[in-house]
């Protein structure tokens, strides 16, 4: 799919909450990508269930295929099943161009190094939301006995005798770092202890599967993880498919959008326990929410949006705190609440680029400092088509989540909007326009 030249055309609802219906949540992108990398630790084919069909999964599939693995959807009767067989891997060089588009490619280094004793990879790419260094991966590998060489734009890591036990303290909680070193230690020798680990549910989801298949990982979901290595024995999936947990970021995104634009919205196939931080904020704002075991409903959301209460102070935080990945959709929501909210971004220094885009269409967001913004609401979001109907206001999607935030802004705004750069949105949200159309939104994908 060449989606680089595509855009969304959206006609806003002008503050009316007319969307209605059901959205089913896909498997979590940020868990699925790690399980795909973990398939390298197995002695044969693995089956992965509930894999989202988004652009990042397609990129990871391509990277694995270039390494020599068989990866992709396989038809089985009426079902389409995702399978990976890493037994044919012949290369340990991660493709430069593909990796440049997706930071998650760096998690492949752990399983490749664990199994083959070497890996080379380019500086990882991904969303432009900050500097995103990989120093914690590299120092971890060194502690586990690997040698790291780097030139201008690539790294070569070797551990010809395999990785050994290590005691590793992460200076800051890193999701990818925790997952990657955990996977690297699975086939090693001795017991590796990781401290100050990230506790995201996606890490737990992958680790539990690995344990079902022969790994010995303890303490996952807490800040200390211990991995007893198998001394080179590969894992075996046998009757244990990996089942991707529901995407909590997608769930939160649709909830925030629904709060502004939907009268009745049912979100199904989700895990509400993973979404407490966003549910709490919405409830405090006055959004009528009902939570079931695997559903979240916005019911009879008829009060004018201007009556919604703002959030006094929100700081993004590692799980279970408020996720950085929902920061921009939350800000789009807060622009419509009545009063002043403060948002502080603790994880990434470069995740406010979309603020100027929102202010261009009528919001009032100011910076207290580079990490903190103040949102003055409510403001009416308006397109240039309000002055001249031949016009449309164009907003660029800056990253996956900021892309969703500007779609939210356009949907609750007045007039016609064009969202460009939507290949970034496609990285994290499967068929977004189709799912919004099903709710009654006027949104279409067009070639520019
Ligand atoms: C994961 O990225 C997610 N991506 C991101 O989701 C998410 O924003 C992030 O976790 C935080 O929740 C995937 O899972 C594929 P980190 P990751 O390592 O693992 C610093 C989305 O929209 N750091 O937890 O790359 C880093 O710079 C995306 O779906 C170092 O300094 O994030 C950041 O400030 C985008 N050195 C902080 O840690 C290191 O060696 C947390 O990053 C590693 C990280």
CSV table of C-alpha atoms and ligand atoms in Angstrom, one decimal:
chain,number,residue,atom,x,y,z
A,1,UNK,CA,0.0,0.0,0.0
A,2,UNK,CA,1.6,3.3,-1.0
A,3,UNK,CA,-0.1,5.6,1.4
A,4,UNK,CA,2.5,8.4,1.5
A,5,UNK,CA,0.5,10.5,-1.0
A,6,UNK,CA,-2.8,10.0,0.7
A,7,UNK,CA,-4.8,12.3,2.9
A,8,UNK,CA,-8.0,12.3,4.9
A,9,UNK,CA,-10.8,14.8,3.9
A,10,UNK,CA,-12.9,15.5,7.0
A,11,UNK,CA,-16.1,17.5,7.4
A,12,UNK,CA,-16.3,18.5,11.0
A,13,UNK,CA,-19.3,18.0,13.2
A,14,UNK,CA,-19.1,21.6,14.5
A,15,UNK,CA,-19.3,20.5,18.1
A,16,UNK,CA,-22.4,18.2,17.6
A,17,UNK,CA,-22.0,14.8,19.2
A,18,UNK,CA,-23.7,12.8,16.5
A,19,UNK,CA,-21.4,9.8,16.1
A,20,UNK,CA,-23.0,6.5,17.2
A,21,UNK,CA,-22.1,2.9,17.1
A,22,UNK,CA,-19.5,0.3,18.0
A,23,UNK,CA,-15.8,0.1,17.6
A,24,UNK,CA,-13.9,-3.1,18.1
A,25,UNK,CA,-10.4,-2.7,19.4
A,26,UNK,CA,-7.5,-4.4,17.6
A,27,UNK,CA,-4.5,-6.2,19.1
A,28,UNK,CA,-1.9,-4.0,20.7
A,29,UNK,CA,0.7,-2.8,18.1
A,30,UNK,CA,3.3,-2.4,20.7
A,31,UNK,CA,2.9,-5.9,22.0
A,32,UNK,CA,2.5,-7.6,18.6
A,33,UNK,CA,5.8,-6.1,17.2
A,34,UNK,CA,7.7,-7.5,20.2
A,35,UNK,CA,6.1,-10.9,19.9
A,36,UNK,CA,7.1,-10.9,16.2
A,37,UNK,CA,10.7,-10.2,17.2
A,38,UNK,CA,10.5,-12.9,20.0
A,39,UNK,CA,9.6,-15.5,17.3
A,40,UNK,CA,13.4,-15.6,16.6
A,41,UNK,CA,13.9,-17.4,19.9
A,42,UNK,CA,11.9,-20.5,18.7
A,43,UNK,CA,12.9,-23.8,17.2
A,44,UNK,CA,10.1,-23.7,14.6
A,45,UNK,CA,6.9,-22.0,13.5
A,46,UNK,CA,4.8,-19.9,15.9
A,47,UNK,CA,1.3,-18.7,15.5
A,48,UNK,CA,0.4,-15.2,16.6
A,49,UNK,CA,-3.3,-14.3,17.1
A,50,UNK,CA,-5.1,-11.0,17.1
A,51,UNK,CA,-2.2,-9.3,15.3
A,52,UNK,CA,-3.3,-5.8,14.0
A,53,UNK,CA,-3.1,-5.3,10.3
A,54,UNK,CA,-1.3,-2.0,10.4
A,55,UNK,CA,1.7,-0.5,8.6
A,56,UNK,CA,4.2,-1.2,11.4
A,57,UNK,CA,3.3,-4.9,11.5
A,58,UNK,CA,3.9,-4.9,7.7
A,59,UNK,CA,7.3,-3.3,8.1
A,60,UNK,CA,8.3,-5.8,10.8
A,61,UNK,CA,7.1,-8.6,8.6
A,62,UNK,CA,9.3,-7.3,5.8
A,63,UNK,CA,12.3,-7.0,8.1
A,64,UNK,CA,11.9,-10.6,9.3
A,65,UNK,CA,11.5,-11.8,5.7
A,66,UNK,CA,14.7,-10.1,4.6
A,67,UNK,CA,16.5,-11.9,7.4
A,68,UNK,CA,15.3,-15.2,6.0
A,69,UNK,CA,12.3,-16.0,8.2
A,70,UNK,CA,8.9,-16.9,6.8
A,71,UNK,CA,6.5,-14.4,8.2
A,72,UNK,CA,2.9,-13.4,7.2
A,73,UNK,CA,-0.7,-14.2,7.1
A,74,UNK,CA,-1.6,-17.7,6.1
A,75,UNK,CA,-5.1,-18.8,5.0
A,76,UNK,CA,-6.5,-21.6,7.1
A,77,UNK,CA,-10.1,-22.4,5.9
A,78,UNK,CA,-12.0,-19.2,6.7
A,79,UNK,CA,-9.4,-17.9,9.0
A,80,UNK,CA,-6.3,-15.8,8.3
A,81,UNK,CA,-3.6,-16.7,10.7
A,82,UNK,CA,-0.3,-14.9,11.3
A,83,UNK,CA,2.7,-17.2,11.4
A,84,UNK,CA,6.4,-16.8,11.7
A,85,UNK,CA,9.0,-19.5,11.2
A,86,UNK,CA,12.5,-18.2,12.0
A,87,UNK,CA,14.3,-21.4,11.4
A,88,UNK,CA,15.4,-20.2,7.9
A,89,UNK,CA,17.1,-17.1,9.1
A,90,UNK,CA,20.4,-16.7,7.3
A,91,UNK,CA,21.2,-13.0,7.9
A,92,UNK,CA,21.7,-11.0,11.1
A,93,UNK,CA,21.9,-7.7,9.4
A,94,UNK,CA,18.7,-5.7,10.0
A,95,UNK,CA,17.7,-3.8,6.8
A,96,UNK,CA,18.8,-0.2,6.9
A,97,UNK,CA,15.9,1.4,5.1
A,98,UNK,CA,13.2,-0.5,6.8
A,99,UNK,CA,14.6,0.0,10.3
A,100,UNK,CA,14.9,3.7,9.6
A,101,UNK,CA,11.1,3.9,9.5
A,102,UNK,CA,10.4,2.1,12.8
A,103,UNK,CA,12.2,2.3,16.1
A,104,UNK,CA,10.6,-1.0,17.2
A,105,UNK,CA,13.1,-2.7,14.9
A,106,UNK,CA,15.7,-2.3,17.6
A,107,UNK,CA,14.0,-5.0,19.7
A,108,UNK,CA,15.0,-7.5,17.0
A,109,UNK,CA,18.6,-7.1,18.2
A,110,UNK,CA,17.9,-9.0,21.5
A,111,UNK,CA,16.6,-12.2,20.0
A,112,UNK,CA,19.1,-12.1,17.1
A,113,UNK,CA,22.1,-11.7,19.4
A,114,UNK,CA,20.8,-14.3,21.8
A,115,UNK,CA,20.3,-16.9,19.0
A,116,UNK,CA,23.1,-16.2,16.5
A,117,UNK,CA,25.7,-14.4,18.7
A,118,UNK,CA,25.8,-11.3,16.4
A,119,UNK,CA,23.7,-8.6,14.9
A,120,UNK,CA,24.2,-5.4,12.9
A,121,UNK,CA,21.7,-2.7,12.7
A,122,UNK,CA,21.3,1.0,11.7
A,123,UNK,CA,20.5,3.7,14.2
A,124,UNK,CA,16.8,3.0,14.7
A,125,UNK,CA,14.2,5.4,13.3
A,126,UNK,CA,10.6,5.8,14.2
A,127,UNK,CA,8.3,8.7,15.2
A,128,UNK,CA,10.1,12.1,15.4
A,129,UNK,CA,9.1,12.8,19.0
A,130,UNK,CA,12.5,13.3,20.6
A,131,UNK,CA,16.1,12.1,20.5
A,132,UNK,CA,15.3,8.5,21.5
A,133,UNK,CA,18.8,7.1,22.3
A,134,UNK,CA,19.7,3.4,22.7
A,135,UNK,CA,22.5,3.7,25.2
A,136,UNK,CA,20.6,1.5,27.7
A,137,UNK,CA,20.4,-1.4,25.2
A,138,UNK,CA,24.1,-1.1,24.4
A,139,UNK,CA,25.3,-0.9,28.0
A,140,UNK,CA,23.1,-3.9,28.8
A,141,UNK,CA,24.6,-6.0,26.0
A,142,UNK,CA,28.1,-5.1,27.2
A,143,UNK,CA,27.2,-6.3,30.7
A,144,UNK,CA,26.0,-9.5,29.2
A,145,UNK,CA,29.4,-10.1,27.6
A,146,UNK,CA,28.8,-8.7,24.1
A,147,UNK,CA,31.2,-6.4,22.2
A,148,UNK,CA,29.7,-3.3,20.6
A,149,UNK,CA,31.2,-1.5,17.6
A,150,UNK,CA,29.7,1.5,16.1
A,151,UNK,CA,30.4,3.6,13.1
A,152,UNK,CA,28.6,6.7,11.8
A,153,UNK,CA,25.2,5.1,11.2
A,154,UNK,CA,25.3,1.5,12.3
A,155,UNK,CA,26.1,-0.8,15.2
A,156,UNK,CA,27.7,-4.3,15.1
A,157,UNK,CA,27.3,-6.3,18.2
A,158,UNK,CA,28.9,-9.7,18.7
A,159,UNK,CA,28.8,-12.3,21.5
A,160,UNK,CA,30.4,-15.4,19.9
A,161,UNK,CA,30.3,-17.3,23.2
A,162,UNK,CA,26.7,-16.4,23.9
A,163,UNK,CA,25.3,-13.9,26.4
A,164,UNK,CA,25.8,-14.5,30.2
A,165,UNK,CA,24.2,-13.4,33.4
A,166,UNK,CA,24.3,-9.8,34.4
A,167,UNK,CA,22.9,-7.4,36.9
A,168,UNK,CA,21.5,-4.4,35.0
A,169,UNK,CA,19.9,-1.3,36.4
A,170,UNK,CA,18.0,0.9,33.9
A,171,UNK,CA,18.6,4.6,34.7
A,172,UNK,CA,15.2,5.3,33.4
A,173,UNK,CA,12.2,3.0,32.7
A,174,UNK,CA,12.4,2.0,29.1
A,175,UNK,CA,9.8,-0.2,27.5
A,176,UNK,CA,11.9,-1.3,24.5
A,177,UNK,CA,15.0,-1.7,26.7
A,178,UNK,CA,13.2,-3.9,29.2
A,179,UNK,CA,11.7,-6.1,26.4
A,180,UNK,CA,14.9,-6.4,24.4
A,181,UNK,CA,17.3,-7.3,27.2
A,182,UNK,CA,14.7,-9.6,28.6
A,183,UNK,CA,14.5,-11.5,25.3
A,184,UNK,CA,18.3,-11.4,24.9
A,185,UNK,CA,18.7,-13.1,28.3
A,186,UNK,CA,16.2,-15.9,27.6
A,187,UNK,CA,18.7,-18.1,25.8
A,188,UNK,CA,21.7,-17.0,27.8
A,189,UNK,CA,23.5,-18.7,30.7
A,190,UNK,CA,22.9,-17.9,34.3
A,191,UNK,CA,20.4,-15.6,35.9
A,192,UNK,CA,20.1,-12.0,34.5
A,193,UNK,CA,18.5,-9.4,36.8
A,194,UNK,CA,16.9,-6.3,35.3
A,195,UNK,CA,16.1,-3.5,37.7
A,196,UNK,CA,13.9,-0.4,37.4
A,197,UNK,CA,12.1,-2.1,34.5
A,198,UNK,CA,9.1,-0.7,32.7
A,199,UNK,CA,5.8,-2.4,33.7
A,200,UNK,CA,3.7,-2.0,30.6
A,201,UNK,CA,1.1,-4.7,30.0
A,202,UNK,CA,2.6,-5.3,26.6
A,203,UNK,CA,5.8,-6.6,28.2
A,204,UNK,CA,3.8,-8.9,30.5
A,205,UNK,CA,1.8,-10.2,27.5
A,206,UNK,CA,5.0,-11.3,25.6
A,207,UNK,CA,6.8,-12.6,28.7
A,208,UNK,CA,3.9,-14.9,29.7
A,209,UNK,CA,3.9,-16.4,26.2
A,210,UNK,CA,7.6,-17.0,26.3
A,211,UNK,CA,7.2,-18.7,29.7
A,212,UNK,CA,4.5,-21.0,28.3
A,213,UNK,CA,7.1,-22.0,25.6
A,214,UNK,CA,10.1,-22.8,27.8
A,215,UNK,CA,11.5,-19.5,29.0
A,216,UNK,CA,12.0,-18.7,32.7
A,217,UNK,CA,11.1,-15.1,33.3
A,218,UNK,CA,10.1,-14.0,36.8
A,219,UNK,CA,8.7,-10.7,38.2
A,220,UNK,CA,7.5,-9.3,34.9
A,221,UNK,CA,5.0,-6.5,35.6
A,222,UNK,CA,7.1,-5.3,38.5
A,223,UNK,CA,10.2,-3.2,38.4
A,224,UNK,CA,12.6,-6.2,38.9
A,225,UNK,CA,12.7,-9.0,36.3
A,226,UNK,CA,14.9,-12.1,36.6
A,227,UNK,CA,15.5,-14.3,33.7
A,228,UNK,CA,17.1,-17.8,34.1
A,229,UNK,CA,18.7,-18.5,30.7
A,230,UNK,CA,18.1,-21.8,28.8
A,231,UNK,CA,21.8,-22.0,27.9
A,232,UNK,CA,21.1,-21.9,24.2
A,233,UNK,CA,18.0,-24.2,24.1
A,234,UNK,CA,15.5,-22.7,21.8
A,235,UNK,CA,11.9,-22.2,22.8
A,236,UNK,CA,9.2,-24.4,21.5
A,237,UNK,CA,5.7,-23.1,20.7
A,238,UNK,CA,3.9,-26.4,20.2
A,239,UNK,CA,0.3,-25.8,21.3
A,240,UNK,CA,0.9,-22.3,22.6
A,241,UNK,CA,-0.1,-19.5,20.2
A,242,UNK,CA,0.7,-16.0,21.2
A,243,UNK,CA,-2.5,-14.0,21.7
A,244,UNK,CA,-2.1,-10.2,21.5
A,245,UNK,CA,-3.7,-8.2,24.2
A,246,UNK,CA,-6.2,-5.4,23.2
A,247,UNK,CA,-4.5,-2.1,22.3
A,248,UNK,CA,-5.0,0.2,25.3
A,249,UNK,CA,-3.7,3.2,23.3
A,250,UNK,CA,-6.3,2.6,20.6
A,251,UNK,CA,-9.0,2.2,23.3
A,252,UNK,CA,-8.0,5.5,24.9
A,253,UNK,CA,-7.9,7.3,21.6
A,254,UNK,CA,-11.4,6.2,20.6
A,255,UNK,CA,-12.7,7.1,24.1
A,256,UNK,CA,-11.3,10.6,23.9
A,257,UNK,CA,-12.7,11.0,20.4
A,258,UNK,CA,-16.1,9.6,21.5
A,259,UNK,CA,-16.2,12.0,24.5
A,260,UNK,CA,-16.2,14.9,22.1
A,261,UNK,CA,-18.0,13.6,19.0
A,262,UNK,CA,-20.3,10.7,20.0
A,263,UNK,CA,-23.6,10.5,21.7
A,264,UNK,CA,-23.4,6.7,22.2
A,265,UNK,CA,-20.2,4.8,21.6
A,266,UNK,CA,-19.5,1.2,22.6
A,267,UNK,CA,-15.9,0.1,22.5
A,268,UNK,CA,-15.6,-3.7,22.5
A,269,UNK,CA,-12.8,-6.2,22.8
A,270,UNK,CA,-10.8,-4.0,25.0
A,271,UNK,CA,-9.2,-4.4,28.4
A,272,UNK,CA,-10.6,-1.6,30.7
A,273,UNK,CA,-8.1,-2.5,33.5
A,274,UNK,CA,-5.3,-1.2,31.2
A,275,UNK,CA,-7.1,2.1,30.6
A,276,UNK,CA,-7.8,3.3,34.2
A,277,UNK,CA,-5.8,6.6,33.9
A,278,UNK,CA,-7.8,7.8,30.9
A,279,UNK,CA,-11.2,6.5,32.1
A,280,UNK,CA,-10.6,8.4,35.4
A,281,UNK,CA,-9.8,11.7,33.6
A,282,UNK,CA,-12.9,11.4,31.4
A,283,UNK,CA,-15.2,10.5,34.3
A,284,UNK,CA,-13.8,13.5,36.3
A,285,UNK,CA,-14.6,15.7,33.3
A,286,UNK,CA,-18.2,14.6,33.4
A,287,UNK,CA,-18.2,12.2,30.4
A,288,UNK,CA,-20.9,9.5,31.0
A,289,UNK,CA,-18.9,6.2,30.9
A,290,UNK,CA,-19.9,2.6,31.8
A,291,UNK,CA,-17.2,0.0,32.1
A,292,UNK,CA,-17.8,-3.7,31.6
A,293,UNK,CA,-15.3,-6.6,31.7
A,294,UNK,CA,-14.3,-6.2,28.0
A,295,UNK,CA,-16.3,-3.1,26.9
A,296,UNK,CA,-16.4,0.6,27.7
A,297,UNK,CA,-19.5,2.6,26.7
A,298,UNK,CA,-20.1,6.3,26.4
A,299,UNK,CA,-23.8,6.5,27.0
A,300,UNK,CA,-26.2,9.3,26.4
A,301,UNK,CA,-23.5,11.9,26.0
A,302,UNK,CA,-25.9,14.8,25.5
A,303,UNK,CA,-24.7,17.5,27.7
A,304,UNK,CA,-23.0,20.4,25.8
A,305,UNK,CA,-19.2,19.8,25.5
A,306,UNK,CA,-18.6,23.3,27.0
A,307,UNK,CA,-19.9,21.9,30.3
A,308,UNK,CA,-17.1,19.4,30.5
A,309,UNK,CA,-14.7,20.1,33.4
A,310,UNK,CA,-11.0,20.4,32.5
A,311,UNK,CA,-8.2,18.3,34.1
A,312,UNK,CA,-6.2,20.5,36.5
A,313,UNK,CA,-2.9,18.8,36.0
A,314,UNK,CA,-1.9,15.8,34.0
A,315,UNK,CA,1.7,14.4,33.8
A,316,UNK,CA,2.5,11.6,31.4
A,317,UNK,CA,4.0,8.7,33.2
A,318,UNK,CA,5.2,5.1,32.7
A,319,UNK,CA,2.4,2.5,33.1
A,320,UNK,CA,0.1,2.5,35.1
A,321,UNK,CA,0.3,6.3,34.8
A,322,UNK,CA,-1.2,8.4,32.0
A,323,UNK,CA,0.6,7.2,28.8
A,324,UNK,CA,2.6,9.6,26.7
A,325,UNK,CA,1.0,8.0,23.6
A,326,UNK,CA,-2.4,9.5,24.7
A,327,UNK,CA,-0.9,12.9,25.5
A,328,UNK,CA,-1.9,14.5,22.1
A,329,UNK,CA,-5.4,13.0,21.9
A,330,UNK,CA,-6.0,14.1,25.5
A,331,UNK,CA,-4.9,17.7,24.7
A,332,UNK,CA,-7.3,17.7,21.7
A,333,UNK,CA,-10.0,16.7,24.2
A,334,UNK,CA,-9.0,19.3,26.8
A,335,UNK,CA,-9.3,22.1,24.2
A,336,UNK,CA,-13.1,21.6,24.4
A,337,UNK,CA,-13.4,21.5,28.2
A,338,UNK,CA,-14.4,24.6,30.1
A,339,UNK,CA,-11.4,26.0,31.9
A,340,UNK,CA,-7.6,25.7,32.2
A,341,UNK,CA,-5.7,22.4,32.1
A,342,UNK,CA,-2.0,21.8,32.4
A,343,UNK,CA,-0.2,18.9,30.7
A,344,UNK,CA,3.4,18.0,31.4
A,345,UNK,CA,5.2,15.6,29.1
A,346,UNK,CA,7.8,13.6,31.1
A,347,UNK,CA,8.9,11.0,28.6
A,348,UNK,CA,9.7,12.7,25.3
A,349,UNK,CA,11.0,16.3,24.9
A,350,UNK,CA,9.7,16.6,21.3
A,351,UNK,CA,6.1,15.6,21.5
A,352,UNK,CA,4.4,19.0,21.3
A,353,UNK,CA,4.9,19.8,17.6
A,354,UNK,CA,1.2,19.4,16.9
A,355,UNK,CA,0.3,22.2,19.3
A,356,UNK,CA,1.0,24.9,16.6
A,357,UNK,CA,-1.3,22.9,14.2
A,358,UNK,CA,-4.1,23.0,16.7
A,359,UNK,CA,-3.6,26.6,17.5
A,360,UNK,CA,-3.8,27.4,13.8
A,361,UNK,CA,-7.4,26.1,13.7
A,362,UNK,CA,-8.5,28.0,16.8
A,363,UNK,CA,-7.4,26.4,20.0
A,364,UNK,CA,-5.6,28.3,22.7
A,365,UNK,CA,-2.6,26.4,24.0
A,366,UNK,CA,0.4,28.1,25.5
A,367,UNK,CA,3.8,26.8,26.7
A,368,UNK,CA,4.9,27.3,30.3
A,369,UNK,CA,8.2,25.7,29.4
A,370,UNK,CA,9.2,23.2,26.7
A,371,UNK,CA,7.7,20.3,28.7
A,372,UNK,CA,4.5,21.9,29.9
A,373,UNK,CA,1.5,23.4,28.2
A,374,UNK,CA,-1.6,25.1,29.4
A,375,UNK,CA,-4.8,24.5,27.5
A,376,UNK,CA,-7.4,27.2,27.7
A,377,UNK,CA,-10.8,25.9,26.8
A,378,UNK,CA,-13.3,25.8,25.4
A,379,UNK,CA,-12.4,27.1,22.0
A,380,UNK,CA,-14.1,26.6,18.7
A,381,UNK,CA,-12.0,24.7,16.1
A,382,UNK,CA,-12.6,26.2,12.6
A,383,UNK,CA,-11.5,25.6,9.1
A,384,UNK,CA,-10.7,28.3,6.5
A,385,UNK,CA,-13.7,26.9,4.6
A,386,UNK,CA,-15.9,28.8,7.0
A,387,UNK,CA,-14.7,32.0,5.3
A,388,UNK,CA,-14.4,30.7,1.8
A,389,UNK,CA,-16.1,27.4,1.1
A,390,UNK,CA,-13.6,26.6,-1.7
A,391,UNK,CA,-10.9,26.4,1.0
A,392,UNK,CA,-10.0,23.6,3.3
A,393,UNK,CA,-7.6,23.8,6.2
A,394,UNK,CA,-4.7,21.4,5.8
A,395,UNK,CA,-3.1,19.9,8.9
A,396,UNK,CA,-0.2,17.5,8.9
A,397,UNK,CA,0.0,14.4,11.0
A,398,UNK,CA,3.3,14.8,12.9
A,399,UNK,CA,3.4,11.3,14.4
A,400,UNK,CA,1.0,8.3,14.9
A,401,UNK,CA,-0.7,9.8,18.0
A,402,UNK,CA,-0.6,13.5,17.0
A,403,UNK,CA,-2.1,12.3,13.8
A,404,UNK,CA,-5.1,10.9,15.7
A,405,UNK,CA,-5.3,14.1,17.7
A,406,UNK,CA,-5.7,16.3,14.6
A,407,UNK,CA,-8.3,13.9,13.2
A,408,UNK,CA,-10.2,14.4,16.5
A,409,UNK,CA,-9.8,18.2,16.2
A,410,UNK,CA,-11.1,18.2,12.6
A,411,UNK,CA,-14.0,16.0,13.5
A,412,UNK,CA,-15.2,18.2,16.3
A,413,UNK,CA,-14.4,21.4,14.4
A,414,UNK,CA,-16.4,23.5,12.0
A,415,UNK,CA,-15.8,23.2,8.2
A,416,UNK,CA,-13.6,21.2,6.0
A,417,UNK,CA,-10.2,19.8,6.9
A,418,UNK,CA,-7.5,17.9,5.0
A,419,UNK,CA,-5.1,15.8,7.1
A,420,UNK,CA,-1.9,15.0,5.3
A,421,UNK,CA,1.0,12.6,6.1
A,422,UNK,CA,-1.6,9.9,7.1
A,423,UNK,CA,0.8,7.1,6.5
A,424,UNK,CA,1.9,7.9,10.0
A,425,UNK,CA,-1.6,7.4,11.3
A,426,UNK,CA,-1.8,4.1,9.4
A,427,UNK,CA,1.2,2.9,11.4
A,428,UNK,CA,-0.9,2.6,14.5
A,429,UNK,CA,-4.6,2.6,13.6
A,430,UNK,CA,-6.0,0.0,11.2
A,431,UNK,CA,-8.4,1.4,8.6
A,432,UNK,CA,-9.2,4.4,10.8
A,433,UNK,CA,-11.4,6.2,8.2
A,434,UNK,CA,-13.5,3.1,7.7
A,435,UNK,CA,-14.1,2.6,11.4
A,436,UNK,CA,-15.0,6.3,11.8
A,437,UNK,CA,-17.4,6.2,8.8
A,438,UNK,CA,-19.2,3.3,10.5
A,439,UNK,CA,-19.9,5.7,13.4
A,440,UNK,CA,-21.3,8.3,11.0
A,441,UNK,CA,-18.2,10.5,10.5
A,442,UNK,CA,-17.7,12.3,7.2
A,443,UNK,CA,-14.1,11.2,6.5
A,444,UNK,CA,-12.6,9.8,3.4
A,445,UNK,CA,-9.2,8.8,2.2
A,446,UNK,CA,-8.1,10.4,-1.0
A,447,UNK,CA,-5.0,10.4,-3.2
A,448,UNK,CA,-3.4,13.9,-3.1
B,1,LIG,C1,7.6,2.4,23.4
B,1,LIG,O1,8.7,3.0,22.8
B,1,LIG,C2,6.5,2.6,22.4
B,1,LIG,N1,6.8,1.9,21.2
B,1,LIG,C3,6.2,4.0,22.2
B,1,LIG,O2,5.0,4.1,21.4
B,1,LIG,C4,5.9,4.7,23.6
B,1,LIG,O3,5.7,6.1,23.3
B,1,LIG,C5,7.0,4.4,24.5
B,1,LIG,O4,7.3,3.0,24.6
B,1,LIG,C6,6.8,4.9,25.9
B,1,LIG,O5,5.6,4.4,26.4
B,1,LIG,C7,6.8,0.6,21.0
B,1,LIG,O6,6.5,-0.1,21.9
B,1,LIG,C8,7.1,0.1,19.7
B,1,LIG,P1,11.1,3.8,25.8
B,1,LIG,P2,10.2,2.8,23.3
B,1,LIG,O7,12.3,3.1,25.6
B,1,LIG,O8,10.3,1.5,23.8
B,1,LIG,C9,14.6,7.0,26.7
B,1,LIG,C10,3.5,4.9,19.7
B,1,LIG,O9,3.0,5.9,19.4
B,1,LIG,N2,15.6,6.0,26.4
B,1,LIG,O10,10.2,3.4,26.9
B,1,LIG,O11,11.1,3.2,22.2
B,1,LIG,C11,13.8,7.4,25.5
B,1,LIG,O12,14.5,8.3,24.7
B,1,LIG,C12,4.9,4.8,20.2
B,1,LIG,O13,3.0,3.8,19.6
B,1,LIG,C13,16.9,6.3,26.6
B,1,LIG,O14,17.3,7.4,27.0
B,1,LIG,O15,10.2,3.9,24.5
B,1,LIG,C14,12.5,8.0,26.2
B,1,LIG,O16,12.7,9.3,26.6
B,1,LIG,C15,5.8,5.9,19.9
B,1,LIG,N3,17.9,5.3,26.3
B,1,LIG,C16,12.3,7.1,27.4
B,1,LIG,O17,13.6,6.4,27.6
B,1,LIG,C17,17.5,4.1,25.9
B,1,LIG,O18,18.5,3.3,25.6
B,1,LIG,C18,11.3,6.0,27.3
B,1,LIG,O19,11.4,5.3,26.0
B,1,LIG,C19,16.2,3.8,25.7
B,1,LIG,C20,15.2,4.7,26.0
